[in-house]
Short mmCIF file of C-alpha atoms and ligand atoms in Angstrom, two decimals:
data_model
loop_
_atom_site.label_atom_id
_atom_site.label_comp_id
_atom_site.label_asym_id
_atom_site.label_seq_id
_atom_site.Cartn_x
_atom_site.Cartn_y
_atom_site.Cartn_z
CA MET A 1007 -66.03 -33.47 -150.05
CA ASN A 1008 -68.21 -35.82 -148.01
CA LEU A 1009 -69.00 -39.23 -149.46
CA ALA A 1010 -72.72 -38.33 -149.37
CA ASP A 1011 -72.07 -35.34 -151.67
CA TYR A 1012 -70.33 -37.44 -154.30
CA GLN A 1013 -72.87 -37.99 -157.09
CA PRO A 1014 -70.83 -38.88 -160.20
CA ARG A 1015 -72.59 -38.61 -163.55
CA SER A 1016 -71.91 -41.32 -166.11
CA MET A 1017 -70.09 -40.18 -169.24
CA LEU A 1018 -71.12 -43.32 -171.14
CA HIS A 1019 -72.72 -42.68 -174.50
CA VAL A 1020 -75.05 -45.63 -174.96
CA PRO A 1021 -78.63 -46.11 -176.21
CA GLU A 1022 -81.35 -45.28 -173.68
CA HIS A 1023 -84.91 -46.57 -173.91
CA HIS A 1024 -87.84 -45.07 -172.11
CA VAL A 1025 -90.43 -47.80 -171.50
CA ALA A 1026 -93.61 -45.93 -170.61
CA ARG A 1027 -95.83 -49.02 -170.66
CA PRO A 1028 -95.07 -52.72 -170.23
CA ALA A 1029 -95.27 -55.22 -173.08
CA PHE A 1030 -98.23 -56.87 -171.27
CA PRO A 1031 -100.57 -55.53 -168.57
CA ALA A 1032 -98.74 -55.87 -165.26
CA LEU A 1033 -100.16 -57.20 -162.01
CA ASP A 1034 -98.15 -55.69 -159.16
CA PHE A 1035 -98.10 -58.44 -156.56
CA HIS A 1036 -96.40 -56.38 -153.86
CA THR A 1037 -97.66 -53.00 -152.64
CA HIS A 1038 -98.51 -51.41 -149.30
CA LEU A 1039 -101.45 -49.02 -149.55
CA ALA A 1040 -101.75 -48.73 -145.76
CA TRP A 1041 -99.95 -50.16 -142.75
CA SER A 1042 -101.96 -52.28 -140.38
CA SER A 1043 -102.21 -51.40 -136.71
CA ALA A 1044 -100.93 -53.78 -134.05
CA ASP A 1045 -104.38 -54.62 -132.68
CA GLY A 1046 -105.95 -55.08 -136.08
CA SER A 1047 -109.11 -53.12 -135.26
CA ALA A 1048 -108.12 -49.51 -135.92
CA PRO A 1049 -109.46 -48.26 -139.27
CA PRO A 1050 -106.84 -48.16 -142.05
CA LYS A 1051 -105.11 -44.87 -142.80
CA TYR A 1052 -104.63 -45.11 -146.55
CA LEU A 1053 -101.37 -43.71 -147.86
CA GLY A 1054 -102.94 -42.69 -151.15
CA ASP A 1055 -106.32 -41.98 -152.68
CA ALA A 1056 -107.64 -44.98 -154.65
CA GLN A 1057 -108.73 -42.82 -157.61
CA GLU A 1058 -105.26 -41.31 -157.86
CA LEU A 1059 -103.67 -44.76 -157.69
CA LEU A 1060 -105.95 -45.92 -160.49
CA THR A 1061 -104.88 -42.98 -162.65
CA VAL A 1062 -101.23 -44.00 -162.36
CA MET A 1063 -102.16 -47.66 -162.89
CA ASP A 1064 -104.02 -46.85 -166.09
CA ARG A 1065 -101.18 -44.70 -167.38
CA LYS A 1066 -98.61 -47.42 -166.63
CA ASN A 1067 -100.80 -50.34 -167.78
CA VAL A 1068 -100.94 -51.90 -164.32
CA SER A 1069 -104.06 -54.06 -164.26
CA ALA A 1070 -104.16 -54.62 -160.49
CA LEU A 1071 -102.31 -54.07 -157.23
CA VAL A 1072 -102.05 -56.56 -154.39
CA HIS A 1073 -102.25 -54.66 -151.10
CA LEU A 1074 -100.33 -57.03 -148.86
CA THR A 1075 -100.58 -55.36 -145.46
CA GLY A 1076 -104.30 -55.69 -144.86
CA GLY A 1077 -104.02 -56.64 -141.18
CA TYR A 1078 -106.85 -58.62 -139.66
CA GLY A 1079 -110.28 -58.12 -138.09
CA ALA A 1080 -112.04 -54.81 -138.67
CA HIS A 1081 -109.00 -53.29 -140.35
CA LEU A 1082 -108.92 -56.07 -142.93
CA ASP A 1083 -112.64 -55.84 -143.55
CA ALA A 1084 -112.32 -52.10 -144.24
CA CYS A 1085 -109.47 -52.66 -146.73
CA ILE A 1086 -111.47 -55.30 -148.58
CA ARG A 1087 -114.53 -53.03 -148.72
CA ASP A 1088 -112.70 -49.82 -149.68
CA LEU A 1089 -110.28 -51.32 -152.20
CA GLN A 1090 -111.18 -54.77 -153.44
CA GLN A 1091 -114.96 -54.40 -153.48
CA ALA A 1092 -115.09 -50.72 -154.43
CA HIS A 1093 -112.79 -51.31 -157.43
CA ALA A 1094 -113.34 -54.92 -158.46
CA GLY A 1095 -110.45 -56.47 -160.35
CA ARG A 1096 -108.07 -53.59 -159.61
CA PHE A 1097 -107.09 -54.33 -156.00
CA TYR A 1098 -106.60 -57.56 -154.07
CA VAL A 1099 -106.15 -57.58 -150.30
CA PHE A 1100 -104.07 -59.94 -148.17
CA ALA A 1101 -104.52 -60.58 -144.46
CA GLU A 1102 -101.81 -60.64 -141.80
CA PRO A 1103 -101.34 -62.83 -138.72
CA MET A 1104 -102.46 -61.56 -135.31
CA TRP A 1105 -98.90 -61.12 -134.00
CA ASN A 1106 -100.07 -59.26 -130.87
CA ARG A 1107 -102.04 -62.34 -129.80
CA ALA A 1108 -99.37 -64.95 -130.57
CA SER A 1109 -98.69 -65.62 -126.88
CA GLU A 1110 -102.32 -66.34 -125.97
CA PRO A 1111 -102.96 -70.00 -125.06
CA SER A 1112 -105.70 -70.37 -127.68
CA TYR A 1113 -103.72 -68.59 -130.41
CA GLU A 1114 -103.28 -71.57 -132.74
CA ALA A 1115 -107.00 -72.26 -133.12
CA ASN A 1116 -107.97 -68.57 -133.09
CA GLN A 1117 -105.47 -67.71 -135.79
CA ALA A 1118 -106.67 -70.49 -138.07
CA ALA A 1119 -110.28 -69.43 -137.44
CA GLU A 1120 -109.50 -65.79 -138.25
CA ILE A 1121 -107.93 -66.86 -141.55
CA GLU A 1122 -111.05 -68.83 -142.43
CA ARG A 1123 -113.15 -65.78 -141.55
CA ALA A 1124 -110.88 -63.52 -143.64
CA ALA A 1125 -111.30 -65.84 -146.61
CA ARG A 1126 -115.08 -65.69 -146.25
CA VAL A 1127 -115.03 -61.88 -146.37
CA GLY A 1128 -112.82 -61.98 -149.45
CA ALA A 1129 -109.12 -61.74 -148.50
CA ARG A 1130 -106.89 -63.42 -151.10
CA GLY A 1131 -103.80 -64.53 -149.19
CA LEU A 1132 -101.61 -64.08 -146.14
CA LYS A 1133 -98.71 -61.65 -145.79
CA VAL A 1134 -95.93 -62.28 -143.28
CA LEU A 1135 -93.62 -59.34 -142.60
CA LYS A 1136 -90.07 -59.81 -141.33
CA THR A 1137 -91.66 -59.28 -137.91
CA LEU A 1138 -91.47 -63.06 -137.72
CA GLY A 1139 -87.86 -63.96 -137.05
CA LEU A 1140 -86.54 -60.45 -136.36
CA PHE A 1141 -89.00 -58.54 -134.14
CA LEU A 1142 -91.65 -60.77 -132.59
CA ARG A 1143 -90.50 -61.64 -129.07
CA GLU A 1144 -91.81 -63.63 -126.17
CA GLN A 1145 -90.31 -63.02 -122.72
CA GLY A 1146 -87.56 -61.15 -124.49
CA ARG A 1147 -86.65 -63.97 -126.85
CA LEU A 1148 -87.22 -63.89 -130.60
CA VAL A 1149 -89.94 -66.27 -131.79
CA ARG A 1150 -88.60 -68.64 -134.45
CA VAL A 1151 -89.92 -68.63 -138.00
CA ASP A 1152 -90.64 -72.37 -137.78
CA ASP A 1153 -92.32 -72.21 -134.36
CA PRO A 1154 -94.94 -75.00 -134.40
CA ARG A 1155 -97.70 -72.73 -133.10
CA PHE A 1156 -97.97 -71.34 -136.64
CA ASP A 1157 -98.44 -74.75 -138.27
CA PRO A 1158 -102.27 -74.56 -138.24
CA MET A 1159 -101.99 -71.12 -139.87
CA TRP A 1160 -99.78 -72.36 -142.72
CA GLU A 1161 -101.99 -75.43 -143.19
CA THR A 1162 -105.21 -73.41 -143.27
CA CYS A 1163 -103.74 -71.17 -145.98
CA GLY A 1164 -102.94 -74.29 -148.02
CA ALA A 1165 -106.41 -75.71 -147.53
CA LEU A 1166 -107.97 -72.43 -148.71
CA GLY A 1167 -105.67 -72.17 -151.73
CA TRP A 1168 -104.25 -68.95 -150.28
CA PRO A 1169 -100.71 -67.96 -151.26
CA VAL A 1170 -98.50 -66.94 -148.32
CA ALA A 1171 -96.41 -63.88 -149.22
CA ILE A 1172 -93.53 -64.17 -146.80
CA HIS A 1173 -90.62 -61.86 -146.04
CA VAL A 1174 -87.96 -63.53 -143.92
CA SER A 1175 -84.55 -62.03 -143.20
CA ASP A 1176 -83.18 -59.02 -145.13
CA PRO A 1177 -80.21 -58.10 -147.37
CA GLU A 1178 -77.02 -59.92 -146.42
CA ALA A 1179 -75.25 -56.63 -145.74
CA PHE A 1180 -77.75 -55.85 -142.95
CA PHE A 1181 -76.24 -58.72 -140.94
CA LEU A 1182 -72.67 -57.42 -141.24
CA PRO A 1183 -70.92 -54.62 -139.33
CA ILE A 1184 -71.67 -51.08 -140.55
CA ASP A 1185 -68.10 -50.38 -141.58
CA ARG A 1186 -66.07 -49.35 -144.60
CA PHE A 1187 -66.45 -52.81 -146.14
CA ASN A 1188 -70.24 -52.82 -146.00
CA GLU A 1189 -71.64 -52.36 -149.52
CA ARG A 1190 -74.75 -50.66 -148.08
CA TYR A 1191 -72.85 -48.43 -145.70
CA GLU A 1192 -74.66 -45.17 -146.54
CA GLU A 1193 -78.10 -46.75 -146.22
CA LEU A 1194 -77.28 -48.38 -142.89
CA HIS A 1195 -75.54 -45.24 -141.70
CA ASN A 1196 -78.82 -43.37 -142.33
CA HIS A 1197 -80.95 -46.17 -140.82
CA PRO A 1198 -78.88 -47.93 -138.14
CA ASP A 1199 -82.10 -49.57 -136.88
CA TRP A 1200 -82.17 -51.63 -140.11
CA SER A 1201 -79.03 -53.48 -139.01
CA PHE A 1202 -79.41 -56.98 -137.58
CA CYS A 1203 -75.74 -57.42 -136.93
CA GLY A 1204 -74.84 -59.03 -133.63
CA ARG A 1205 -76.98 -58.83 -130.48
CA ASP A 1206 -79.29 -61.88 -130.33
CA PHE A 1207 -80.26 -61.86 -134.00
CA PRO A 1208 -79.95 -65.12 -135.90
CA GLY A 1209 -77.82 -65.00 -139.04
CA ASP A 1210 -79.29 -64.46 -142.48
CA ARG A 1211 -78.82 -68.09 -143.54
CA GLU A 1212 -80.24 -69.41 -140.26
CA LEU A 1213 -83.43 -67.41 -140.85
CA GLN A 1214 -83.76 -68.70 -144.39
CA GLU A 1215 -83.23 -72.31 -143.34
CA SER A 1216 -85.92 -71.84 -140.69
CA ARG A 1217 -88.30 -70.62 -143.43
CA ASN A 1218 -87.29 -73.60 -145.58
CA ARG A 1219 -88.35 -75.97 -142.82
CA VAL A 1220 -91.79 -74.32 -142.87
CA MET A 1221 -92.08 -74.85 -146.65
CA ALA A 1222 -90.97 -78.47 -146.22
CA ARG A 1223 -93.56 -79.10 -143.50
CA HIS A 1224 -96.43 -77.60 -145.54
CA PRO A 1225 -96.08 -78.85 -149.11
CA ARG A 1226 -99.74 -78.08 -149.92
CA THR A 1227 -99.24 -74.38 -149.13
CA GLN A 1228 -97.88 -72.03 -151.80
CA PHE A 1229 -95.21 -69.66 -150.45
CA VAL A 1230 -94.29 -66.51 -152.35
CA VAL A 1231 -90.89 -65.73 -150.89
CA LEU A 1232 -90.72 -61.98 -151.46
CA HIS A 1233 -87.74 -59.94 -152.63
CA VAL A 1234 -86.32 -62.73 -154.85
CA GLY A 1235 -86.46 -65.26 -152.06
CA ASN A 1236 -84.92 -62.65 -149.77
CA ASN A 1237 -81.50 -63.44 -151.12
CA ALA A 1238 -81.20 -61.70 -154.47
CA GLU A 1239 -77.47 -61.38 -153.83
CA ASN A 1240 -77.17 -65.16 -154.02
CA LEU A 1241 -79.25 -66.48 -156.90
CA ALA A 1242 -77.48 -69.84 -156.66
CA TYR A 1243 -78.92 -70.32 -153.18
CA VAL A 1244 -82.40 -69.13 -154.23
CA SER A 1245 -82.23 -71.61 -157.14
CA GLU A 1246 -81.32 -74.38 -154.73
CA CYS A 1247 -84.39 -73.49 -152.61
CA LEU A 1248 -86.67 -73.35 -155.67
CA ASP A 1249 -85.40 -76.77 -156.75
CA ARG A 1250 -85.98 -78.22 -153.27
CA PHE A 1251 -89.42 -76.67 -152.71
CA PRO A 1252 -91.92 -76.93 -155.58
CA ASN A 1253 -94.35 -74.86 -153.43
CA MET A 1254 -92.04 -71.83 -153.58
CA THR A 1255 -92.41 -68.80 -155.88
CA VAL A 1256 -90.55 -65.48 -155.69
CA ASP A 1257 -91.29 -61.85 -156.53
CA ILE A 1258 -88.75 -59.25 -157.67
CA ALA A 1259 -89.98 -56.37 -155.49
CA ALA A 1260 -87.40 -53.84 -154.30
CA ARG A 1261 -84.55 -56.00 -155.58
CA ILE A 1262 -84.02 -54.70 -159.11
CA GLY A 1263 -80.80 -53.15 -157.80
CA GLU A 1264 -79.59 -56.70 -157.13
CA LEU A 1265 -80.95 -58.35 -160.28
CA GLY A 1266 -79.75 -55.58 -162.56
CA ARG A 1267 -76.18 -55.56 -161.33
CA GLN A 1268 -75.80 -59.24 -162.31
CA PRO A 1269 -77.78 -59.16 -165.56
CA ARG A 1270 -76.48 -62.40 -167.05
CA GLU A 1271 -77.10 -64.43 -163.88
CA ALA A 1272 -80.47 -62.76 -163.37
CA LYS A 1273 -81.65 -63.44 -166.91
CA ARG A 1274 -80.65 -67.10 -166.67
CA PHE A 1275 -82.43 -67.30 -163.31
CA ILE A 1276 -85.69 -65.76 -164.54
CA ASP A 1277 -85.63 -67.82 -167.75
CA ARG A 1278 -85.15 -71.01 -165.77
CA TYR A 1279 -87.88 -70.24 -163.22
CA GLN A 1280 -90.12 -68.32 -165.60
CA ASP A 1281 -93.27 -69.92 -164.17
CA ARG A 1282 -92.33 -69.00 -160.59
CA VAL A 1283 -91.29 -65.34 -160.73
CA LEU A 1284 -93.78 -62.54 -160.06
CA PHE A 1285 -93.71 -58.86 -160.92
CA GLY A 1286 -93.90 -56.67 -157.80
CA THR A 1287 -92.53 -53.30 -156.75
CA ASP A 1288 -93.06 -52.88 -152.98
CA ALA A 1289 -94.60 -49.54 -153.92
CA VAL A 1290 -95.81 -47.28 -151.10
CA PRO A 1291 -97.90 -44.18 -151.92
CA ASN A 1292 -96.54 -41.10 -150.12
CA GLY A 1293 -93.64 -43.23 -148.95
CA HIS A 1294 -91.66 -40.61 -147.08
CA GLU A 1295 -89.91 -43.36 -145.18
CA PHE A 1296 -89.04 -45.25 -148.37
CA PRO A 1297 -88.51 -42.66 -151.13
CA GLN A 1298 -87.04 -45.33 -153.38
CA GLN A 1299 -90.38 -47.18 -153.29
CA LEU A 1300 -92.63 -44.20 -153.92
CA PHE A 1301 -95.65 -45.26 -155.99
CA CYS A 1302 -95.28 -43.19 -159.17
CA ASP A 1303 -94.83 -43.44 -162.93
CA GLU A 1304 -91.06 -43.35 -162.69
CA LEU A 1305 -90.89 -46.36 -160.36
CA TYR A 1306 -92.77 -48.53 -162.86
CA GLU A 1307 -90.75 -47.25 -165.79
CA ILE A 1308 -87.50 -48.36 -164.15
CA TYR A 1309 -88.88 -51.88 -163.61
CA TYR A 1310 -90.10 -52.05 -167.24
CA ARG A 1311 -86.73 -50.83 -168.48
CA LEU A 1312 -84.89 -53.48 -166.46
CA LEU A 1313 -87.12 -56.33 -167.61
CA GLU A 1314 -87.55 -55.36 -171.26
CA THR A 1315 -84.47 -53.50 -172.54
CA GLU A 1316 -80.78 -54.27 -172.82
CA ASP A 1317 -79.84 -50.76 -171.72
CA GLU A 1318 -76.49 -50.32 -170.01
CA TYR A 1319 -75.66 -48.87 -166.62
CA PHE A 1320 -78.71 -46.94 -165.44
CA ASP A 1321 -80.13 -45.96 -162.06
CA TYR A 1322 -82.29 -48.52 -160.27
CA ALA A 1323 -84.33 -45.97 -158.32
CA PRO A 1324 -85.58 -42.42 -158.69
CA ALA A 1325 -83.20 -39.69 -157.51
CA PRO A 1326 -81.49 -39.18 -155.14
CA VAL A 1327 -79.59 -42.31 -156.01
CA PRO A 1328 -78.43 -44.76 -155.10
CA PRO A 1329 -80.50 -45.71 -152.04
CA GLN A 1330 -79.28 -49.28 -151.55
CA GLY A 1331 -75.69 -49.14 -152.71
CA ARG A 1332 -73.38 -47.33 -155.10
CA TRP A 1333 -73.89 -49.21 -158.30
CA ARG A 1334 -76.05 -49.09 -161.43
CA ILE A 1335 -77.94 -51.74 -163.33
CA TYR A 1336 -78.23 -53.30 -166.79
CA GLY A 1337 -81.37 -54.35 -168.64
CA LEU A 1338 -82.25 -58.05 -168.81
CA GLY A 1339 -84.00 -58.02 -172.20
CA LEU A 1340 -86.42 -60.83 -171.31
CA SER A 1341 -88.35 -62.55 -174.11
CA ARG A 1342 -92.03 -61.79 -174.71
CA ASP A 1343 -93.02 -65.27 -173.52
CA VAL A 1344 -91.24 -64.77 -170.21
CA LEU A 1345 -92.50 -61.20 -169.81
CA ARG A 1346 -96.10 -62.32 -170.20
CA LYS A 1347 -95.66 -64.86 -167.39
CA VAL A 1348 -93.75 -62.56 -165.05
CA TYR A 1349 -95.96 -59.51 -165.56
CA TYR A 1350 -99.26 -61.28 -165.21
CA GLU A 1351 -99.83 -64.98 -165.79
CA ASN A 1352 -97.93 -66.38 -162.81
CA ALA A 1353 -99.68 -64.03 -160.38
CA ALA A 1354 -103.07 -64.64 -161.97
CA ARG A 1355 -102.61 -68.39 -161.47
CA LEU A 1356 -101.61 -68.00 -157.81
CA LEU A 1357 -104.49 -65.63 -157.10
CA ARG A 1358 -106.84 -67.91 -159.03
CA LEU A 1359 -108.17 -65.09 -161.20
ZN1 ZN B 970 -93.03 -54.91 -148.87
#
């Protein structure tokens, strides 16, 4: 039998709870309803029909989605018009930096000006993909996360009261050899391009420290460090960062597999930082590339089950499982006070709703 064919079924007889709707209306801070084009001007190709998204949202008691990858320029304007303005209160759109223009001499001023323009047309924040630190290159060399050319951009976001949703680095296992010791072997085996092991890539910790220097330099800017501070495997380190940087918040998107496999640590973590943790799923409608993030009822139900129940040993993603590693998760059983903050209040405050 091949390892890929091995799909053991748990023989545990334990209570199972189906949480169809959350204890409080949820604001999903982290979705991708379209991917922006490199030049920012091409019209968005939406991955799902807004009416169909709203049907799922209503069924799952999701009050609003934040569409993070809104690009810039004409693309951004279209997203704001088609989503945020067409369905007020149900969608919020974030802008993205003009990465393809980062090497232009006037980039610093132009980027800050484009953010001010985006705010005038209604964008609600800035999204930074892991492009910065892992893909964006200049004369072949990776551009650093704390490159000073971005300082006016971070400062402008702070001045506008815009949260910066930032993804820096990736799971620790993506920086290690794809071998029999790698806990995400199957995933990396299927997607070898997701590996940042070797070559000229900085290490995981180096990337995070670079991001920390940005947060230190811009204390007036609120940073939402996505995916549990991009180090859900090491909540002690994320706690250290949260303690050092009062302008840092995290979301839980696409990391319930990490939180749920260390339920006692994760519960202590969320209780302690209950004002700085946001609900988010990283949902992608029609996500062929990311089946584990497919926007659907089941995705939300797994998140609700993790946050609200004390269920034992269940799958952290829809079948076929497990996409990120061969383990299962345990419910955190968060209190109602904490759930209210995580599901909605913390995001509402950051988005100034
Ligand atoms: Zn995402």
